[in-house]
Tab-separated table of C-alpha atoms and ligand atoms in Angstrom:
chain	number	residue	atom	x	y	z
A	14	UNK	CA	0.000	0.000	0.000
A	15	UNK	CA	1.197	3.458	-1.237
A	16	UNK	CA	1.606	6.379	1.086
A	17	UNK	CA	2.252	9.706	0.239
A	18	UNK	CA	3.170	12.933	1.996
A	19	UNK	CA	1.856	16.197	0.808
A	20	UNK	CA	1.437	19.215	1.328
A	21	UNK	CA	-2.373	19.654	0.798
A	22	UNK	CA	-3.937	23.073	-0.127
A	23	UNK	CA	-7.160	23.597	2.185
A	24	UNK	CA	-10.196	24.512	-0.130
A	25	UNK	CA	-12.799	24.344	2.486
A	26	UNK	CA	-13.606	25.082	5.895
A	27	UNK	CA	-16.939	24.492	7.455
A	28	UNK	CA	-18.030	24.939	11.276
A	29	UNK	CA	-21.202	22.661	12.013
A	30	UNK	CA	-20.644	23.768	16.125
A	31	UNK	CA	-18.663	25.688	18.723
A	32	UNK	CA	-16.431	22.127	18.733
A	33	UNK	CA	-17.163	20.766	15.440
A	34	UNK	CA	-15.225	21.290	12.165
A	35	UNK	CA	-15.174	19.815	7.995
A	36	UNK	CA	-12.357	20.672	6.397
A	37	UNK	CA	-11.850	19.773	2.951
A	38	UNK	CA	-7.737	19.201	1.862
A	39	UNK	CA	-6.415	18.767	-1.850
A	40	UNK	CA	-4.114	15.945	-1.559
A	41	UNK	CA	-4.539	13.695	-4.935
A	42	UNK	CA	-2.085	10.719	-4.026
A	43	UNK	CA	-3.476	10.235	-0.846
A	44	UNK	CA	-7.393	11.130	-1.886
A	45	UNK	CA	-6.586	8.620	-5.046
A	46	UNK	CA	-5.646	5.853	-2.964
A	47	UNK	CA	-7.174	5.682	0.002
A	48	UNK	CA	-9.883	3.246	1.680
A	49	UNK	CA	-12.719	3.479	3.967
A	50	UNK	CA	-11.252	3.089	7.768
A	51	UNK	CA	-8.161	4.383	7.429
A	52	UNK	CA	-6.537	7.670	8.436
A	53	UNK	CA	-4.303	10.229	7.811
A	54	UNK	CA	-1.388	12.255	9.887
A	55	UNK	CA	-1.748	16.059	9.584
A	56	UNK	CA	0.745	18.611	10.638
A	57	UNK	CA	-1.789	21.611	12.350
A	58	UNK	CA	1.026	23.613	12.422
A	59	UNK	CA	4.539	24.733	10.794
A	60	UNK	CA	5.825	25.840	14.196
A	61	UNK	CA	6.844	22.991	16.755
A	62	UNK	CA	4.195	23.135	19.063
A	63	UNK	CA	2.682	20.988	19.064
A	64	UNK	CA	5.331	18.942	17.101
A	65	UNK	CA	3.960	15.737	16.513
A	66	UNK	CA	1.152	15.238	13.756
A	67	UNK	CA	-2.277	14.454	14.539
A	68	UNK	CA	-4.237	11.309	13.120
A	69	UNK	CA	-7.533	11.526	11.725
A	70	UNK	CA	-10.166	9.173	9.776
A	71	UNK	CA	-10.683	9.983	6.074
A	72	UNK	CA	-14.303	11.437	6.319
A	73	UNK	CA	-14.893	11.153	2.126
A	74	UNK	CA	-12.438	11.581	-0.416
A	75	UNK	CA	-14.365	13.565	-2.949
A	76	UNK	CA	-13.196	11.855	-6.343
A	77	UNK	CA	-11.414	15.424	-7.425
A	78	UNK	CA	-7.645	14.849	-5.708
A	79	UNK	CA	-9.415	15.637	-2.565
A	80	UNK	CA	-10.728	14.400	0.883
A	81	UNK	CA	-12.094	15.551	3.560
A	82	UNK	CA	-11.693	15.406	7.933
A	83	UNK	CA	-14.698	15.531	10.369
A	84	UNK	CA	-13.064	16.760	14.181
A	85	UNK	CA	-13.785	18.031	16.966
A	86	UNK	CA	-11.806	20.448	18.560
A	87	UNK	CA	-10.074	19.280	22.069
A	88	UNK	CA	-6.909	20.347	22.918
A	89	UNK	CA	-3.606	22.440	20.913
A	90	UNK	CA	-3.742	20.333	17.479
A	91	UNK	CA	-7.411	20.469	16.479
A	92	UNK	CA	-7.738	24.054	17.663
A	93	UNK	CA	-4.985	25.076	15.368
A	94	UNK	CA	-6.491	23.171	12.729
A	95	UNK	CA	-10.153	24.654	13.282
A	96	UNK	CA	-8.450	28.024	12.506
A	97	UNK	CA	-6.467	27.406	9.020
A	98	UNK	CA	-8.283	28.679	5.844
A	99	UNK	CA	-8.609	28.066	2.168
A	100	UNK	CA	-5.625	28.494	0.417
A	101	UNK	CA	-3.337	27.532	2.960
A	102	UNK	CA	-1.056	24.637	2.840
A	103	UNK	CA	-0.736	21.864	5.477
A	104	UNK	CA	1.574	18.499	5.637
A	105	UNK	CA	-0.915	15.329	5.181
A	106	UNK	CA	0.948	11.788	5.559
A	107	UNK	CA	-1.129	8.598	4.405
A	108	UNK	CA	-3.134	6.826	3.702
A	109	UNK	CA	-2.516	4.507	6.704
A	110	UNK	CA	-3.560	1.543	8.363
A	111	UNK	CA	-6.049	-1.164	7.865
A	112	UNK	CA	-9.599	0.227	6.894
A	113	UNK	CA	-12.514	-1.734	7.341
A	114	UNK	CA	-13.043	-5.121	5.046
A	115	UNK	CA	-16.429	-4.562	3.146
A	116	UNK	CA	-18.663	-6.889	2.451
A	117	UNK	CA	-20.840	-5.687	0.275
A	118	UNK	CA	-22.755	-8.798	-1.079
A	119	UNK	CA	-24.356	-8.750	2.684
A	120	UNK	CA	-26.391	-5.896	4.210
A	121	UNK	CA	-24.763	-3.486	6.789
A	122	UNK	CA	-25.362	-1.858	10.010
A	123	UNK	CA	-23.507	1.432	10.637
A	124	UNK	CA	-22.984	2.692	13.768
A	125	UNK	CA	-21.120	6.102	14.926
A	126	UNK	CA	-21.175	7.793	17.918
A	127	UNK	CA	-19.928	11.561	18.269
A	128	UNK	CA	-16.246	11.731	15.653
A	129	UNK	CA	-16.842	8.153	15.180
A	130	UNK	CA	-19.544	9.645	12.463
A	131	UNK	CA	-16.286	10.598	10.715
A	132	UNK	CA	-15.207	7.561	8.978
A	133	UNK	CA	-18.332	6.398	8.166
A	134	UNK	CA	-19.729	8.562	5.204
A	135	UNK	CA	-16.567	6.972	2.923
A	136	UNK	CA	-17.342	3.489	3.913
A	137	UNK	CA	-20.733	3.929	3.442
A	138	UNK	CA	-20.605	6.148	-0.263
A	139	UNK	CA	-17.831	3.337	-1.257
A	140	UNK	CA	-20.092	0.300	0.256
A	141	UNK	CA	-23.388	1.667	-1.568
A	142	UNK	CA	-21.301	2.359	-5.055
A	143	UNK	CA	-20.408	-1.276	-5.044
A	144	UNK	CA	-24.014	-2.883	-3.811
A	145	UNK	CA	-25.553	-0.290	-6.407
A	146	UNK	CA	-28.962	-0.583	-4.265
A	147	UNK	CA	-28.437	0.716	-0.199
A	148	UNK	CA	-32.426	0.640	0.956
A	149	UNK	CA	-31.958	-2.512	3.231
A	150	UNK	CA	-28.995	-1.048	4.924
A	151	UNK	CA	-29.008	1.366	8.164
A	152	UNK	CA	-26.956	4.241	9.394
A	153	UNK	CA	-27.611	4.863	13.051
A	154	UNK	CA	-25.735	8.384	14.008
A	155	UNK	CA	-25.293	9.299	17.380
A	156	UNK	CA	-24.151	12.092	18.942
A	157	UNK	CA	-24.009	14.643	21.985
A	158	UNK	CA	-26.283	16.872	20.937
A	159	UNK	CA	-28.297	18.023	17.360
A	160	UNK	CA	-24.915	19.645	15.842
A	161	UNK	CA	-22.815	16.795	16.435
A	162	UNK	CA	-25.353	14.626	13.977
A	163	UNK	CA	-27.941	16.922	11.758
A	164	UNK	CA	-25.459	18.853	9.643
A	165	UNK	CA	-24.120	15.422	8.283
A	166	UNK	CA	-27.564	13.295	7.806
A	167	UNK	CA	-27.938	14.567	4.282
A	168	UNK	CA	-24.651	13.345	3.468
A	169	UNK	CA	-25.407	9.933	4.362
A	170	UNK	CA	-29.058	9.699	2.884
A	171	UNK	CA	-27.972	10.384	-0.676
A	172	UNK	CA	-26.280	6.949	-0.961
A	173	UNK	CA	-29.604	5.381	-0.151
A	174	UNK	CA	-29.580	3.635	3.475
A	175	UNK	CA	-32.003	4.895	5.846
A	176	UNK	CA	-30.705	7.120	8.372
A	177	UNK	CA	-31.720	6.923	11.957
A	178	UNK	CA	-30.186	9.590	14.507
A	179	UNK	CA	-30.167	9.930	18.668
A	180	UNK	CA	-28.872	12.496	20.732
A	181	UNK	CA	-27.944	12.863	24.281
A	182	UNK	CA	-30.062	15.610	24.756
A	183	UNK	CA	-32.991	14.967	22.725
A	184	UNK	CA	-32.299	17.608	20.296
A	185	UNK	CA	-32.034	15.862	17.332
A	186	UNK	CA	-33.802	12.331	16.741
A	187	UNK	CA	-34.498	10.393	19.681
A	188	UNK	CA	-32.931	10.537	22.986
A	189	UNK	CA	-30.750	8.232	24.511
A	190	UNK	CA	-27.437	6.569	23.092
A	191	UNK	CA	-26.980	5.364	19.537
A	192	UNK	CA	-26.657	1.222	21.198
A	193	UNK	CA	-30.095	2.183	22.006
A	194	UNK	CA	-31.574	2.499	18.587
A	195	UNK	CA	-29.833	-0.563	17.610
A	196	UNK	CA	-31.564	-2.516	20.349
A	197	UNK	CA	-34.963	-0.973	18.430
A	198	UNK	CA	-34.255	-1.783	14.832
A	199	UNK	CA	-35.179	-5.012	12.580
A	200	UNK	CA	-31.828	-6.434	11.788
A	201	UNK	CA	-31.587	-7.718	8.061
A	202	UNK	CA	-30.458	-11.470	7.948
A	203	UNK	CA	-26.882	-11.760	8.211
A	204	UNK	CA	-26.044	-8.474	8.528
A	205	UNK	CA	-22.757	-7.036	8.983
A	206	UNK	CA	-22.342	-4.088	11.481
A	207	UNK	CA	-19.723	-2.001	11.043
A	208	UNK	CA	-18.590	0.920	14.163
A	209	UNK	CA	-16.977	3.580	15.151
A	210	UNK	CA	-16.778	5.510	18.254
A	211	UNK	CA	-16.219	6.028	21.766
A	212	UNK	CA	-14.410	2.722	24.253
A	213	UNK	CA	-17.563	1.960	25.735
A	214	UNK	CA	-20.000	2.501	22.789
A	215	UNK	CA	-17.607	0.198	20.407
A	216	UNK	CA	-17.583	-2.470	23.420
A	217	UNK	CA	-21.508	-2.573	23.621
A	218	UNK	CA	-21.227	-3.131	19.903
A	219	UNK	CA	-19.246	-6.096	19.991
A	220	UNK	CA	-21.218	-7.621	23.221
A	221	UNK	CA	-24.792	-6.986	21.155
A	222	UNK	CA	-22.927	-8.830	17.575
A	223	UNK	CA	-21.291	-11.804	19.427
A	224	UNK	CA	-24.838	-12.576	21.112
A	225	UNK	CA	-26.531	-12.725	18.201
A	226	UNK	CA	-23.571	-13.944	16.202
A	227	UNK	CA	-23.396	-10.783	13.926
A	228	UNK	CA	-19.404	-10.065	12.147
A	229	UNK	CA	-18.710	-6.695	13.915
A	230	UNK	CA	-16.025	-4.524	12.653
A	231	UNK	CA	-14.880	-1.312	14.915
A	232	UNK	CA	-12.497	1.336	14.515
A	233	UNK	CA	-10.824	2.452	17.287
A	234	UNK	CA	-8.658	4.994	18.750
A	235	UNK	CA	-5.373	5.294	20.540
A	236	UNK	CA	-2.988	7.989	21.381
A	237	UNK	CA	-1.039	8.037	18.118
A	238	UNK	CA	2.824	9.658	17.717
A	239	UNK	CA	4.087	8.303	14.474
A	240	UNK	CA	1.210	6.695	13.136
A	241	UNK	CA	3.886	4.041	11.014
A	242	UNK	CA	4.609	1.303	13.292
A	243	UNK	CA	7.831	2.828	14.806
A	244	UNK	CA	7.060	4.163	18.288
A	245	UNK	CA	4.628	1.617	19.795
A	246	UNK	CA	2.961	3.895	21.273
A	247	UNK	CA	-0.412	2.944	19.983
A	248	UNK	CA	-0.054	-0.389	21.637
A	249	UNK	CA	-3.489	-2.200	23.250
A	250	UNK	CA	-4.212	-5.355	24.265
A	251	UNK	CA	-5.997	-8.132	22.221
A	252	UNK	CA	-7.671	-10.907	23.506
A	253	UNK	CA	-5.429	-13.751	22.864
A	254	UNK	CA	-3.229	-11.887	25.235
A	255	UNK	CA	-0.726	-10.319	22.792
A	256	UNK	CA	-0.284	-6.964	22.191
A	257	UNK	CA	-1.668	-4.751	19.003
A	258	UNK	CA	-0.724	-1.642	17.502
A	259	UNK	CA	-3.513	0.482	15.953
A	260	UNK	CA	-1.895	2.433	13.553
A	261	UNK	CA	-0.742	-0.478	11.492
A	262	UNK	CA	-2.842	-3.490	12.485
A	263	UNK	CA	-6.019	-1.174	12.977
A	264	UNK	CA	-7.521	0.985	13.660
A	265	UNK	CA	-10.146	-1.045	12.026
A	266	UNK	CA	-10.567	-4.540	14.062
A	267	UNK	CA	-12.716	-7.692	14.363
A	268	UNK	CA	-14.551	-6.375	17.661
A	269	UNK	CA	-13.731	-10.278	18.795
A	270	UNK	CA	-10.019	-9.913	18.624
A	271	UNK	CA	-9.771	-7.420	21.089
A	272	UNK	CA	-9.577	-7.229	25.025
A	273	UNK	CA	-12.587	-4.733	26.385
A	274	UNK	CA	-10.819	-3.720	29.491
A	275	UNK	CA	-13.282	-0.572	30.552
B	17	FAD	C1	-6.929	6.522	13.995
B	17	FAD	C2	-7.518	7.760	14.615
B	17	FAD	C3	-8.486	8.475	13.938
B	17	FAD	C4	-9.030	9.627	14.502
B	17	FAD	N1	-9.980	10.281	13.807
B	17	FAD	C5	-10.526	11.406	14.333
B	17	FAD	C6	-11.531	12.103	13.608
B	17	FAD	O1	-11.917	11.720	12.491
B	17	FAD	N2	-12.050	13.224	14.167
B	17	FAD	C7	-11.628	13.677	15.409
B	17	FAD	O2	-12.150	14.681	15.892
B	17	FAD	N3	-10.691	13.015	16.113
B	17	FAD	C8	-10.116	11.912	15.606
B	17	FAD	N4	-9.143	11.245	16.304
B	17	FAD	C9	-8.690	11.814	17.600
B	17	FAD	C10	-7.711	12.947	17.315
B	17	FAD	O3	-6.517	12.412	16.780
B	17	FAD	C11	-7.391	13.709	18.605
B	17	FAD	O4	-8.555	14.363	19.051
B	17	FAD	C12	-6.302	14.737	18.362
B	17	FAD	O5	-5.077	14.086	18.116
B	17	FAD	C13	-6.167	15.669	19.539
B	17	FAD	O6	-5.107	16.561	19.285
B	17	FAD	P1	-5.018	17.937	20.065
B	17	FAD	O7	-3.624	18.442	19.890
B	17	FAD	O8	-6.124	18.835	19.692
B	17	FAD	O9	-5.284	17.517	21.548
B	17	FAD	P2	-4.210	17.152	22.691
B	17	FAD	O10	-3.770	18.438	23.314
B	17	FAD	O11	-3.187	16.215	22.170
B	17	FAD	O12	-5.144	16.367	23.667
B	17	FAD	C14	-6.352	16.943	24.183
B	17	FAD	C15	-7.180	15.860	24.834
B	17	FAD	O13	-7.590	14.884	23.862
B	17	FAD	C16	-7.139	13.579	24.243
B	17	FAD	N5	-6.651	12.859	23.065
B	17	FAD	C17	-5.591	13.198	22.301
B	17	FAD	N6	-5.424	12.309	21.312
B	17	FAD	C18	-6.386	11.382	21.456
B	17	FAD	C19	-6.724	10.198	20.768
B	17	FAD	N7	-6.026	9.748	19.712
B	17	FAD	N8	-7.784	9.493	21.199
B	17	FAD	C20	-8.482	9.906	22.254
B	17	FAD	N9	-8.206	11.020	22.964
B	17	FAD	C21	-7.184	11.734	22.576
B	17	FAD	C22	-5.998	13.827	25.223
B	17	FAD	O14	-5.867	12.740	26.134
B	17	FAD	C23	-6.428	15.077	25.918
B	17	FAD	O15	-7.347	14.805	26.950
B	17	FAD	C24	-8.582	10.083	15.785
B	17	FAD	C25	-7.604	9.354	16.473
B	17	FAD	C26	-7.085	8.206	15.901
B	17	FAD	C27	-6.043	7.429	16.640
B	18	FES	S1	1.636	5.306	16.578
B	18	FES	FE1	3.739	4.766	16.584
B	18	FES	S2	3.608	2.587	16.518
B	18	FES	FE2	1.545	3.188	16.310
């Protein structure tokens, strides 16, 4: 697998909250090769603070040289990020790690919770251009509150699946946590769920598929430095007992293969 390092113009900013933040990065080698689940290592700043890059899902590529990041804005990194503007330039490293493994000949589940929305819309455009037809498959978005989740339902619909969304708050959808709707939904017959999102969400997940036998696939999140392979500091446990490291054997897993230790 190919990965590239550019330095991608921004051509797009958009602000869906206070917190919450699209931008949209011309980067053709990386936008032409990668795949659904995996991420990218961005460089929010040319000055040294913070020095290491920060890793985030591929929202979409966009089929012109570009792609685009969903984030939230928590510490140094993503604030910088949240303040760049089109035209600039920053330094993009990937595609990397292992994305999800679609099956598209059997119907799918999707399930994000809060930035775990991000990684979804390109594995769900790229699942729904192979299948062709998306009406038996289900997006279930959930999020904190209505601007974590209504700006991007839209996005999702077009492809076909219906969309079903849940806030904390009851602002948007219904209220209560996205593992919630999932407890309320028909399940097609051997179904495939795929998830992203917080520890505890992604570990309900994987306790509701094993029960009922379902293939789950999660991505998940560590704290990242080199994103390669190189530092181990991405390392988690697995259930067998050995260790993984996310940013080259994930962040994408069989739910099953890992140890749920919260
Ligand atoms: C593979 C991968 C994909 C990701 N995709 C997205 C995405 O699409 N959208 C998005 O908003 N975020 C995503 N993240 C999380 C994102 O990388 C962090 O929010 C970001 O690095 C924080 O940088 P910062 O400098 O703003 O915050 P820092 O100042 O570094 O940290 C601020 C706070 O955030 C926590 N934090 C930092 N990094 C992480 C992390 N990797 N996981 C959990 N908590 C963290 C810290 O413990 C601290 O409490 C992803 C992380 C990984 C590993
Ligand atoms: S982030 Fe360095 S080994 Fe995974």
């Amino acid at each position: 697998m190919s990965q590239y390092q550019e330095n991608a113009t921004v051509t797009r900013v958009e602000q869906f909250s206070a917190t919450n933040y699209r931008i949209t990065l011309n980067c053709p080698e990386i936008a032409g090769c990668a795949e659904p689940g995996q991420f990218v290592m961005v460089r929010t700043t040319t000055s040294k603070d913070p020095l290491l890059r920060r890793p985030f899902s591929i929202h979409q590529c966009l089929g012109d040289g570009s792609l685009q990041l969903y984030f939230k804005v928590v510490g140094r990194g993503t604030d910088l990020l949240s303040k760049v503007s089109p035209g600039e330039k920053i330094s993009v490293f990937g595609p990397l790690g292992r994305g999800y493994r679609l099956n598209s000949t059997k119907p799918a589940i999707f399930v994000g919770g809060g930035m775990g929305i991000a990684p979804l819309l390109f594995l769900v455009k790229e699942y729904c251009r192979l299948k062709k037809e998306c009406g038996e498959d289900i997006v279930l978005l959930g999020g904190r509150d209505k601007s974590e989740v209504a700006p991007l339902v839209d996005d999702f619909e077009v492809y076909g699946p219906s969309v079903v969304a849940s806030t904390d708050d009851g602002s948007f959808g219904q209220q209560g946590f996205v593992t919630e709707l999932l407890q309320n939904i028909a399940l097609p017959p051997s179904c495939v769920l795929y998830g992203c999102g917080p520890e505890p969400m992604l570990k309900a997940l994987g306790a509701f598929c094993r029960d009922r036998n379902i293939e789950c696939q999660v991505s998940v999140e560590s704290v990242m430095a080199c994103g390669m392979g190189a530092c181990l500091g991405c390392s988690r446990p697995a259930k067998d007992g050995t260790y993984t490291h996310v940013c080259v054997h994930g962040p994408v897993f069989d739910a099953e293969k890992l140890a749920w230790n919260i």
